Coordinates of C-alpha atoms in Angstrom, one line a residue:
X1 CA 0.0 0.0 0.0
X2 CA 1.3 3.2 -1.0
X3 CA 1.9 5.9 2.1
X4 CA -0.8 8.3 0.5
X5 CA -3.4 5.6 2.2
X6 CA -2.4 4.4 5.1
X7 CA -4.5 5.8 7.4
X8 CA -7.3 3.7 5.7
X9 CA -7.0 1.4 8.4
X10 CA -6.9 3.5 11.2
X11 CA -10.0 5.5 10.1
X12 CA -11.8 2.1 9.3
X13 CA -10.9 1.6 13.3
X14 CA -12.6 4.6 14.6
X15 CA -15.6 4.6 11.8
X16 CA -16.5 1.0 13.7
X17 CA -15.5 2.9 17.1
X18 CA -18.0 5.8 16.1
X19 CA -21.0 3.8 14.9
X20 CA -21.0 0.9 18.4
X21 CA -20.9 4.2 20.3
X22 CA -23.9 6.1 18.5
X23 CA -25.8 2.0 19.8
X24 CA -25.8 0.7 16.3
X25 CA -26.3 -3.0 16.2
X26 CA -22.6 -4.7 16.5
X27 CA -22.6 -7.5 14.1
X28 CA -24.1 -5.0 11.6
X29 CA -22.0 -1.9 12.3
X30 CA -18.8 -4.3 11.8
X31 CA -20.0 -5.8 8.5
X32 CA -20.9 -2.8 7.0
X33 CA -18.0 -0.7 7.7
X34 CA -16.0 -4.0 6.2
X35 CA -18.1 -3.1 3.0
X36 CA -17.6 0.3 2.7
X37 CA -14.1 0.2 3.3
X38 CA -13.6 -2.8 1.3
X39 CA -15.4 -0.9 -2.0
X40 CA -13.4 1.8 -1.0
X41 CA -10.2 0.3 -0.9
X42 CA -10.8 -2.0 -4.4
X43 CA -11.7 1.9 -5.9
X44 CA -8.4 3.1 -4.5
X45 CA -6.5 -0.2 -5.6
X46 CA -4.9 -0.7 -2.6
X47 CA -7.3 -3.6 -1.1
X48 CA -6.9 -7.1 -3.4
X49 CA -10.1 -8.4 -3.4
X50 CA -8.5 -12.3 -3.2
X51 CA -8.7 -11.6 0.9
X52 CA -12.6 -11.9 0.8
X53 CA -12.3 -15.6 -0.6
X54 CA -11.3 -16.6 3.1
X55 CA -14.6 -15.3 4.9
X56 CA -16.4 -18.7 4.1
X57 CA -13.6 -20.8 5.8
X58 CA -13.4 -18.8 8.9
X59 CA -17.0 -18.7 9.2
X60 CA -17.3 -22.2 8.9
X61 CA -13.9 -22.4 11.5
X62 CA -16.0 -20.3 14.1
X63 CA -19.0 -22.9 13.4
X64 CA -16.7 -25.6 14.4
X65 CA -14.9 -24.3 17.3
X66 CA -15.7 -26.3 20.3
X67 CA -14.3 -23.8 22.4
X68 CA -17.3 -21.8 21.5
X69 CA -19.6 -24.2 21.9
X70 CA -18.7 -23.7 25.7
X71 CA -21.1 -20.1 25.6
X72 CA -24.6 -21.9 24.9
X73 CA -23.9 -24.0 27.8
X74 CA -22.9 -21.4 30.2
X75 CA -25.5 -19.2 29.4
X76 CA -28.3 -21.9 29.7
X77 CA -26.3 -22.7 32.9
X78 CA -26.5 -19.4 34.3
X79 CA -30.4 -18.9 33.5
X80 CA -31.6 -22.0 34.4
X81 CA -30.0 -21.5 37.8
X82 CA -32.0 -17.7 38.0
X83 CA -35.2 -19.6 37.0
X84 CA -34.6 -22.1 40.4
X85 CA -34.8 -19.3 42.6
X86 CA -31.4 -19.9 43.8
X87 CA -30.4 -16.5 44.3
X88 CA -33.4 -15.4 46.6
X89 CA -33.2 -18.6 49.0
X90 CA -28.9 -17.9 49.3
X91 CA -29.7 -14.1 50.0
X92 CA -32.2 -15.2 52.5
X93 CA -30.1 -17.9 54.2
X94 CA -26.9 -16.0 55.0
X95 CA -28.7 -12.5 55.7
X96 CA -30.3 -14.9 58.4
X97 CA -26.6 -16.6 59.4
X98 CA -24.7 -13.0 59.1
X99 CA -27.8 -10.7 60.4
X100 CA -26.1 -10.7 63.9
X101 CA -23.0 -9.0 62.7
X102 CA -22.9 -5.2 61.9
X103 CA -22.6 -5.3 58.3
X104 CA -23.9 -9.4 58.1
X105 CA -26.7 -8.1 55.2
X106 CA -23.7 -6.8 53.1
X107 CA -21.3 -9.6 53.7
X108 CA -23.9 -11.7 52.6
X109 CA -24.4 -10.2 49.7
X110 CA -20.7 -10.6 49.0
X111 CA -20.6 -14.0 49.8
X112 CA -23.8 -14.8 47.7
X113 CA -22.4 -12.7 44.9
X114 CA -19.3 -14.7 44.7
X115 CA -21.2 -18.2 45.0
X116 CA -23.7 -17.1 42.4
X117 CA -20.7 -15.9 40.2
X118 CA -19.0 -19.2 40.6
X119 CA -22.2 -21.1 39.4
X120 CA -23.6 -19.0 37.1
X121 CA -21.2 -16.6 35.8
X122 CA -24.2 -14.2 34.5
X123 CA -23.3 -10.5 35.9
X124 CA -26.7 -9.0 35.0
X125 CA -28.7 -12.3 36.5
X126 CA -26.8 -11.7 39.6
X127 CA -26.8 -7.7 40.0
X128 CA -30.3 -7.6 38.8
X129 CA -31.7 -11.1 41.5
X130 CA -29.9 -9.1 44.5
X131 CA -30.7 -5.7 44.0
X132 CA -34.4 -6.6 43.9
X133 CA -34.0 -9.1 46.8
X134 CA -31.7 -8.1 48.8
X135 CA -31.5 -3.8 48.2
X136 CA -35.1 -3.2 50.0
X137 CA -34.6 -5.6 52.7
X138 CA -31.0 -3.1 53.7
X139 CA -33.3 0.2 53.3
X140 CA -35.8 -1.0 55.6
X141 CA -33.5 -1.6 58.4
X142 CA -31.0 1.7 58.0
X143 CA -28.8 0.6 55.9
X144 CA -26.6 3.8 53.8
X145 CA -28.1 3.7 50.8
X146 CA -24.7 4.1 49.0
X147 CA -22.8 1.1 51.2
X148 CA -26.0 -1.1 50.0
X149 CA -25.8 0.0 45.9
X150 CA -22.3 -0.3 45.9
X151 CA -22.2 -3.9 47.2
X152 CA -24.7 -5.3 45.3
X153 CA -22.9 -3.6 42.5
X154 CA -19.8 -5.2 43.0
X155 CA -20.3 -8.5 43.9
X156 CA -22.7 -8.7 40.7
X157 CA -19.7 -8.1 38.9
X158 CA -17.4 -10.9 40.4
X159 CA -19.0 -13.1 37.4
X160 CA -16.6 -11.3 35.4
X161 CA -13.5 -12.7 36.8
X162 CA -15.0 -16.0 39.1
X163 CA -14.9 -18.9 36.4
X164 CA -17.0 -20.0 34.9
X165 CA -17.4 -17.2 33.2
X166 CA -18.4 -16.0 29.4
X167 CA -16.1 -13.6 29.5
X168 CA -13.1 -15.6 30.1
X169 CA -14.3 -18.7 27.5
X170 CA -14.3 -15.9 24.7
X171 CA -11.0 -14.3 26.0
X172 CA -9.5 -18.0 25.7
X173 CA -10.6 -18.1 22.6
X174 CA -9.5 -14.7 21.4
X175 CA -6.1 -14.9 22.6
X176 CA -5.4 -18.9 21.7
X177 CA -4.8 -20.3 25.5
X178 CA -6.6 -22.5 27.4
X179 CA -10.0 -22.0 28.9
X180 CA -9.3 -24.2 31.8
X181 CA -6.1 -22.6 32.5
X182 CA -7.9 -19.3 32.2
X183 CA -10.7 -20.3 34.5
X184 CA -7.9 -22.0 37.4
X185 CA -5.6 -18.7 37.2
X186 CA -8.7 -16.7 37.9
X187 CA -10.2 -18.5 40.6
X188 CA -7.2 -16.6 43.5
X189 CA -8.0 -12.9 41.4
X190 CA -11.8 -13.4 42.1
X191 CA -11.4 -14.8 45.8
X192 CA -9.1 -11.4 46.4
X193 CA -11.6 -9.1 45.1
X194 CA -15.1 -10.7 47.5
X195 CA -12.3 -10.7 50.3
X196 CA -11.6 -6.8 49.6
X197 CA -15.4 -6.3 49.2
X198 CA -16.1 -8.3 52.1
X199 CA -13.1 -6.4 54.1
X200 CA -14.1 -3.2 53.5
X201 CA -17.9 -3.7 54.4
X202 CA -16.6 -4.8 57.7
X203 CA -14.6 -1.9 58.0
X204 CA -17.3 0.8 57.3
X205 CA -20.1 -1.6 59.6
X206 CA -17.0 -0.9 62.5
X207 CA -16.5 2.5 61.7
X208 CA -20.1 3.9 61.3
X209 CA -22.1 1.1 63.1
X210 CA -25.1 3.4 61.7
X211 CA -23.9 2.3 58.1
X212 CA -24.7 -0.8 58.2
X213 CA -26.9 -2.2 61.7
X214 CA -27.1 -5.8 63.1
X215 CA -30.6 -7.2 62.3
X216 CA -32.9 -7.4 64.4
X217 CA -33.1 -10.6 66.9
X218 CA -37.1 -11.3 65.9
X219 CA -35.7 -11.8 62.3
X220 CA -33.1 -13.5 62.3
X221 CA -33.9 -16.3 65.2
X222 CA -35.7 -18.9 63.3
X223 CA -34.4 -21.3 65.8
X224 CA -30.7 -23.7 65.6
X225 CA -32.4 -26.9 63.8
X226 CA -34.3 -25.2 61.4
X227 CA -31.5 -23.0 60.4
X228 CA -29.1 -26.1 60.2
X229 CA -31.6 -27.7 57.8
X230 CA -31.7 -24.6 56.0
X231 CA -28.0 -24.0 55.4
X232 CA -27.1 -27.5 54.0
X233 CA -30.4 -27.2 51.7
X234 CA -29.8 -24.0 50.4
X235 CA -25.5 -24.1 50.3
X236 CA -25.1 -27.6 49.2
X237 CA -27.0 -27.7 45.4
X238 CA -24.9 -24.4 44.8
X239 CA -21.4 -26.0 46.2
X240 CA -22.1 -29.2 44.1
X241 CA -22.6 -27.5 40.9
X242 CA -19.3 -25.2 41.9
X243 CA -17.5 -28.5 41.9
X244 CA -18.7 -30.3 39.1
X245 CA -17.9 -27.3 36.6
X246 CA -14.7 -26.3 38.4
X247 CA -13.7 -29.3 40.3
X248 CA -13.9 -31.7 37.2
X249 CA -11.6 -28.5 34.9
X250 CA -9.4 -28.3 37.5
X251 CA -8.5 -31.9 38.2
X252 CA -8.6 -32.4 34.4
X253 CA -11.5 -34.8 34.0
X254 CA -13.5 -32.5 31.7
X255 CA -12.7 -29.6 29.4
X256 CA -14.4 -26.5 30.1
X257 CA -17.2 -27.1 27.2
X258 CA -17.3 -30.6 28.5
X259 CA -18.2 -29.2 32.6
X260 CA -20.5 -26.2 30.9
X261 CA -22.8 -29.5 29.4
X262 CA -22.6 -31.0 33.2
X263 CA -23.3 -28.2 34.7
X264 CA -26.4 -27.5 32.8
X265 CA -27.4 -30.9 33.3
X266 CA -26.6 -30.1 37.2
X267 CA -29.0 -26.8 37.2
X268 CA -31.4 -28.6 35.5
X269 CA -32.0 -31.0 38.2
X270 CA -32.1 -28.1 40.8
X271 CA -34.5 -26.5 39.5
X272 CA -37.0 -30.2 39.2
X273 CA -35.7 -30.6 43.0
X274 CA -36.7 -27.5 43.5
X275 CA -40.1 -27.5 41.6
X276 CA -39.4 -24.5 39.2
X277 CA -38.4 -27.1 36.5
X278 CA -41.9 -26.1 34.0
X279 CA -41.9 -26.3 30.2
X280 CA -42.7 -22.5 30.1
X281 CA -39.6 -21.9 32.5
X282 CA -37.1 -24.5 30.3
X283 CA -38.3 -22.2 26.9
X284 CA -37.7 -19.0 28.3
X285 CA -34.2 -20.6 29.6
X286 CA -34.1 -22.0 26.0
X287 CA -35.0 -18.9 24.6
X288 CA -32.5 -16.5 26.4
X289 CA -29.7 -19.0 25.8
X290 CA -31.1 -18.9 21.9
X291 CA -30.8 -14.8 21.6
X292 CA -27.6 -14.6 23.6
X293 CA -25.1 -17.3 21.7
X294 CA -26.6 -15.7 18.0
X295 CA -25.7 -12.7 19.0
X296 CA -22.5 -14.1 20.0
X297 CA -22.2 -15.6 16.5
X298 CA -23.2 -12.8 13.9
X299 CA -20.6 -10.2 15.9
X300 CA -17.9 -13.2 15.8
X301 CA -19.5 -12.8 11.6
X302 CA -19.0 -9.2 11.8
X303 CA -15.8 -9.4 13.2
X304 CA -14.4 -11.7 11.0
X305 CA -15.5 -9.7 8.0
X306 CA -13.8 -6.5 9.7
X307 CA -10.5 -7.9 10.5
X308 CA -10.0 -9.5 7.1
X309 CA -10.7 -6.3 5.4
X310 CA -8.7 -4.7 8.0
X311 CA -5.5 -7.0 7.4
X312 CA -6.4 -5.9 3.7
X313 CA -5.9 -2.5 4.0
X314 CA -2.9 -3.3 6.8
X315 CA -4.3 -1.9 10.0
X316 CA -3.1 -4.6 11.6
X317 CA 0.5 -4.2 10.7
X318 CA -0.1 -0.2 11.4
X319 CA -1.6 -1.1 14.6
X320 CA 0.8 -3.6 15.7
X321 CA 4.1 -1.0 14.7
X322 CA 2.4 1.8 17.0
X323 CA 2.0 -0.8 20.1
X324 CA 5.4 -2.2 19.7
X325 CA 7.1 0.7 19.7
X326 CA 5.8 2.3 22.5
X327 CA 7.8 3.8 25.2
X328 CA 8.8 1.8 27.7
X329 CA 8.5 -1.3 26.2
X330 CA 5.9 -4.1 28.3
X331 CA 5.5 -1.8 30.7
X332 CA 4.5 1.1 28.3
X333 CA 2.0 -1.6 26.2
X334 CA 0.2 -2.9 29.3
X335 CA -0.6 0.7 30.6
X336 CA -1.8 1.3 26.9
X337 CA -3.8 -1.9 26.5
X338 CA -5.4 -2.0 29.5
X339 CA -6.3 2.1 29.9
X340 CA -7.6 1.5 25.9
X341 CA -9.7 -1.4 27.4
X342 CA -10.7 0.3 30.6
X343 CA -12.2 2.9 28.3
X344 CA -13.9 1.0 26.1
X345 CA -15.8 -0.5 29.0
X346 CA -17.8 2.3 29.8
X347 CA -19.5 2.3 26.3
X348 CA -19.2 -1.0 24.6
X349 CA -20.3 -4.2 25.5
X350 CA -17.6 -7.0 26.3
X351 CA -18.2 -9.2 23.2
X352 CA -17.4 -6.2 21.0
X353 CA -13.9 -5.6 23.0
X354 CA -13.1 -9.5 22.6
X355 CA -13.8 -9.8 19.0
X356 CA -11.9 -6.2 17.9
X357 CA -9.2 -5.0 20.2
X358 CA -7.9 -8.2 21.8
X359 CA -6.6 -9.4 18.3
X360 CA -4.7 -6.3 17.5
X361 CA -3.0 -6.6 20.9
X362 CA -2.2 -10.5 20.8
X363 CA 0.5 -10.6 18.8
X364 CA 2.3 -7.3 20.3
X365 CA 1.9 -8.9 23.8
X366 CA 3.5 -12.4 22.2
X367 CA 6.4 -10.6 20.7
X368 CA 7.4 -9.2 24.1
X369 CA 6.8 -12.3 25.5
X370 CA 3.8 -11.9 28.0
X371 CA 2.3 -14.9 29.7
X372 CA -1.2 -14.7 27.8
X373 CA -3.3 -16.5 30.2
X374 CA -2.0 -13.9 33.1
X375 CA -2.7 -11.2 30.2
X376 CA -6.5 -12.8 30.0
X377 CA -6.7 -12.8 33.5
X378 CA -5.3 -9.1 34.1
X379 CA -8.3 -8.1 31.2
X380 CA -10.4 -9.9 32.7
X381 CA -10.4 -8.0 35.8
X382 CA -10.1 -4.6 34.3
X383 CA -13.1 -5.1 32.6
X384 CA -14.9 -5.9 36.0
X385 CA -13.8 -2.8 37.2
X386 CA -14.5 -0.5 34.0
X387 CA -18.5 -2.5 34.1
X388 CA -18.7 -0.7 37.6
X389 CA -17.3 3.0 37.0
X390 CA -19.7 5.6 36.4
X391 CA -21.1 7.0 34.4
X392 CA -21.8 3.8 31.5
X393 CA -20.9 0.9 34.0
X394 CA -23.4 -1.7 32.7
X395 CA -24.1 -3.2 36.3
X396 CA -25.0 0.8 37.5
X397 CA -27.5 0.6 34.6
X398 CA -28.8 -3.1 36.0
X399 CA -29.2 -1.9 39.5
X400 CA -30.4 1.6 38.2
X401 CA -33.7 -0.4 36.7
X402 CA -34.5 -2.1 39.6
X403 CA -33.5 0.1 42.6
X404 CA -36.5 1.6 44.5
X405 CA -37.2 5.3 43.7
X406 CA -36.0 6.7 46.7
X407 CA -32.2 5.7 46.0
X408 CA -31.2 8.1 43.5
X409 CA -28.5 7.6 40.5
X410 CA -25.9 9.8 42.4
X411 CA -25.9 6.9 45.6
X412 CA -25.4 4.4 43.4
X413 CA -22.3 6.6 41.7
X414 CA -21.3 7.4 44.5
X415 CA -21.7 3.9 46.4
X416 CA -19.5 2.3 43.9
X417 CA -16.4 4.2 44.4
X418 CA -14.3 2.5 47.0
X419 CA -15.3 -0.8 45.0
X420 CA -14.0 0.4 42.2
X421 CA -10.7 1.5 43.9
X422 CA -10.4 -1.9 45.2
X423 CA -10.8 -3.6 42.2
X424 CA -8.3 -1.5 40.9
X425 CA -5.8 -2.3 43.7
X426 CA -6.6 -6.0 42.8
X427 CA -5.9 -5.4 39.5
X428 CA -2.4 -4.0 40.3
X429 CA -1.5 -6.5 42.8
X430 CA -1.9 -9.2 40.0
X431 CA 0.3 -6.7 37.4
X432 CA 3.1 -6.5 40.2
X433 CA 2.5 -10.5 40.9
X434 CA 1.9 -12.3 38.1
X435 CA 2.3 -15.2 40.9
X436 CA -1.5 -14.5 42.1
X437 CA -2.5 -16.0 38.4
X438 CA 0.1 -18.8 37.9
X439 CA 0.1 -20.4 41.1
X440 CA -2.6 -22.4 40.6
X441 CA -2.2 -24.1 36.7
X442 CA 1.2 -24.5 37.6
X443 CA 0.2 -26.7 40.3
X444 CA -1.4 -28.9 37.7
X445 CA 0.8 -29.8 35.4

C-alpha cells in the first residue's frame, strides 16, 4: 500500500468505534463498515479483493470451534440456575446466618455474589436477582443507601473474573490459550476481590455502626435446627454445581465445554428438586440461551469480515508498529492496552472488546513475551472494574432499573467508588505479581 493511504486502516478503526458508540447493532456496524471500506479500498487499488475468498472458511472455523460451543452451555447454565430461585433462597439464608454481625446483610451479599458468580457466571442475573431481593430488605432496616448499591454492584460483577465465566471462555478463545487454565488462574484474582469487598464492608459496619446495623433478633432467630436444615439445603445444590464445573476442569477430568454441558445438566436437576423445573420456565431458559449465543455468532461474523478487510488494507501491521514501539517497552503496552480497554468498558459491551481490540493486541503482547493467560486474566479484571465505573458501568444501569425510587443515580455513583478502587488495587497486585495467576495451573501440570 502506498503511504498516500495508510490511514485507511486506522480511520476504518474509529468509523466502527464511532458507529458501536452512536448504539448501532454490533454484528451490523462491523460488517458494513467492512463493505464500505472494502469498496473503497478495491476503488483506491490498494485492497486485493483475493482476501474476501477466506470469509467462508473462517465462518465455517468459528462454526466448528468447540471452544465456542462452551457459551450456549454457560449461558443456559447461568439462567436456568436464575429460574430455580437460587439467588433469593442464598440471599435469605446468610442474611439470616450474618444478620447478627454489623454489616452481616452486606457480607452476605458478598458471599452470595461470589457463590452465584462461581455457578452461574451471568453478571446482569446476579446484579439484577440481588438488587431486587436483597436492596429493600438493607433500606428498611438503615442501611446507607450508597454502602447497599455499591455492594450489590460489586459483587454482581465478580462473574466477570470468578470462572465459569463468558467472558473468560471468549478471552480464551480470542487470545489462543486454554479455557481451563484461564478459568484456574482466575479463581485466587476473584477470591481477592469478594475478600476486599467483604473487608471493606466490615470496615465501614465498625466504623459507622449506623452504616450498616445488626438485624434485628425477631428476624433473624428462626431457631438452631431449622436454620441447620436450612444452610445445607440451600449451600449444598450451589457447592455441588461449583465443583462439578470447576472441580472436574481443574483436576482435568473434563474440558471447560465438556463441565458447561454437566453443569447445565446439574442446574437442571435443581431446578426439578426445587419445583421450578416447567416447560414455560425451560423455553424462556431455552430462549435467552437462543438470543444470547446468536448474538455471539453474527458479531464473531462481523468481526471476521472486519478484520479480514482490516488485514487488507494493513491496519493490523499499522496497529501492531504503534504498540510495539511504545515507550517503555511491556511496561508502556500494558498501561496502553489496559487504559484502551478500561475505556472502552464504559461504552461498549464486552463481546465487541473481545472480538476487535484483543486481536490487535495479541501478537504485540506475544512478541514481548507476556504470559497470555495472566494477560487474559489481568483483562479480565479490568473489565470488571470498567463494568462498575460511572457514568456507562453496565451493572449501574442493571441496579439503576431495579433500585426503588427513593435511592437516587448519584448513591449508586457514588456507592460504587471504594469498590472500584479496590478492584483497581486487585488489578495492580496481579500486574506487580503475576504469581497470584500462575500459582494455581502451575500446580497442575
Amino acid at each position: 500500500m502506498t503511504l498516500a493511504y495508510e490511514w485507511l486502516g486506522p480511520l476504518m478503526f474509529a468509523g466502527a468505534l464511532v458507529l458501536l458508540s452512536l448504539g448501532y447493532p454490533v454484528a451490523f456496524s462491523l460488517g458494513g463498515v467492512a463493505i464500505v471500506f472494502g469498496l473503497l479500498g478495491i476503488s483506491l487499488g490498494v485492497f486485493d479483493p483475493i482476501f474476501l475468498t477466506a470469509m467462508p472458511q473462517r465462518i465455517f472455523g468459528i462454526m466448528a470451534n468447540y471452544t465456542l460451543l462452551a457459551i450456549p452451555y454457560f449461558i443456559f447454565l447461568g439462567s436456568m440456575l436464575e429460574k430455580s430461585g437460587i439467588a433469593e433462597r442464598l440471599l435469605e439464608t446468610m442474611g439470616i446466618l450474618l444478620g447478627r454481625l454489623r454489616g452481616g446483610l452486606a457480607l452476605a451479599v458478598v458471599l452470595v455474589g461470589a457463590l452465584l458468580a462461581a455457578t452461574t457466571g451471568v453478571v446482569a442475573a446476579t446484579v439484577v436477582a440481588m438488587g431486587l431481593i436483597s436492596l429493600p430488605i438493607m433500606l428498611r432496616y438503615g442501611y446507607n443507601k450508597q454502602l447497599a448499591t455499591g455492594v450489590i454492584a460489586a459483587s454482581g460483577t465478580l462473574g466477570q473474573i470468578i470462572p465459569p465465566s463468558v467472558v473468560l471462555v471468549v478471552l480464551g478463545d480470542q487470545l489462543g490459550v486454554s479455557v481451563g487454565d484461564l478459568f484456574i488462574g482466575s479463581v485466587i484474582p476473584g477470591l481477592m476481590m469478594a475478600s476486599a469487598f467483604a473487608l471493606h464492608v466490615l470496615i465501614v459496619a465498625f466504623l459507622k455502626p449506623d452504616a450498616a446495623p445488626a438485624l434485628p433478633a425477631e428476624v433473624r432467630e428462626i431457631g438452631g435446627k431449622a436454620l441447620g436444615r436450612r444452610v445445607i439445603q440451600v449451600m449444598l445444590p450451589p457447592l455441588v454445581v461449583i465443583l462439578l464445573v470447576l472441580g472436574s476442569i481443574f483436576f482435568g477430568i473434563a474440558t471447560p465445554t465438556e463441565a458447561g454441558a454437566v453443569g447445565c445438566v446439574g442446574a437442571i436437576a435443581l431446578a426439578a428438586a426445587n419445583g421450578q423445573l416447567t416447560l414455560t420456565s425451560l423455553r424462556q431458559v431455552c430462549d435467552t440461551t437462543l438470543r444470547i449465543t446468536s448474538m455471539v455468532i453474527f458479531i464473531l461474523f462481523g468481526s471476521t469480515a472486519f478484520s479480514l478487510v482490516f488485514r487488507g488494507l494493513n491496519g493490523d501491521q499499522f496497529m501492531f508498529d504503534v504498540l510495539a514501539n511504545l515507550p517503555g517497552g511491556k511496561v508502556g503496552f500494558l498501561a496502553v492496552s489496559m487504559i484502551v480497554v478500561f475505556i472502552l468498558g464504559f461504552f461498549i459491551d464486552f463481546f465487541e472488546i473481545a472480538f476487535i481490540v484483543i486481536p490487535l493486541f495479541v501478537p504485540v503482547a506475544q512478541q514481548l513475551g507476556i504470559d497470555l493467560v495472566w494477560y487474559g486474566v489481568v483483562i479480565g479484571a479490568n473489565l470488571q472494574t470498567s463494568f462498575l465505573t460511572p457514568p456507562f458501568g453496565f451493572a449501574l444501569f442493571y441496579l439503576r432499573g431495579v433500585a426503588p425510587p427513593e435511592v437516587t443515580t448519584s448513591d449508586i455513583y457514588r456507592g460504587v467508588i471504594p469498590f472500584i478502587l479496590l478492584q483497581l488495587l486487585v488489578v495492580l497486585l496481579i500486574i506487580v505479581f503475576p504469581q497470584i495467576v500462575s500459582f494455581l495451573p502451575s500446580l497442575g501440570t
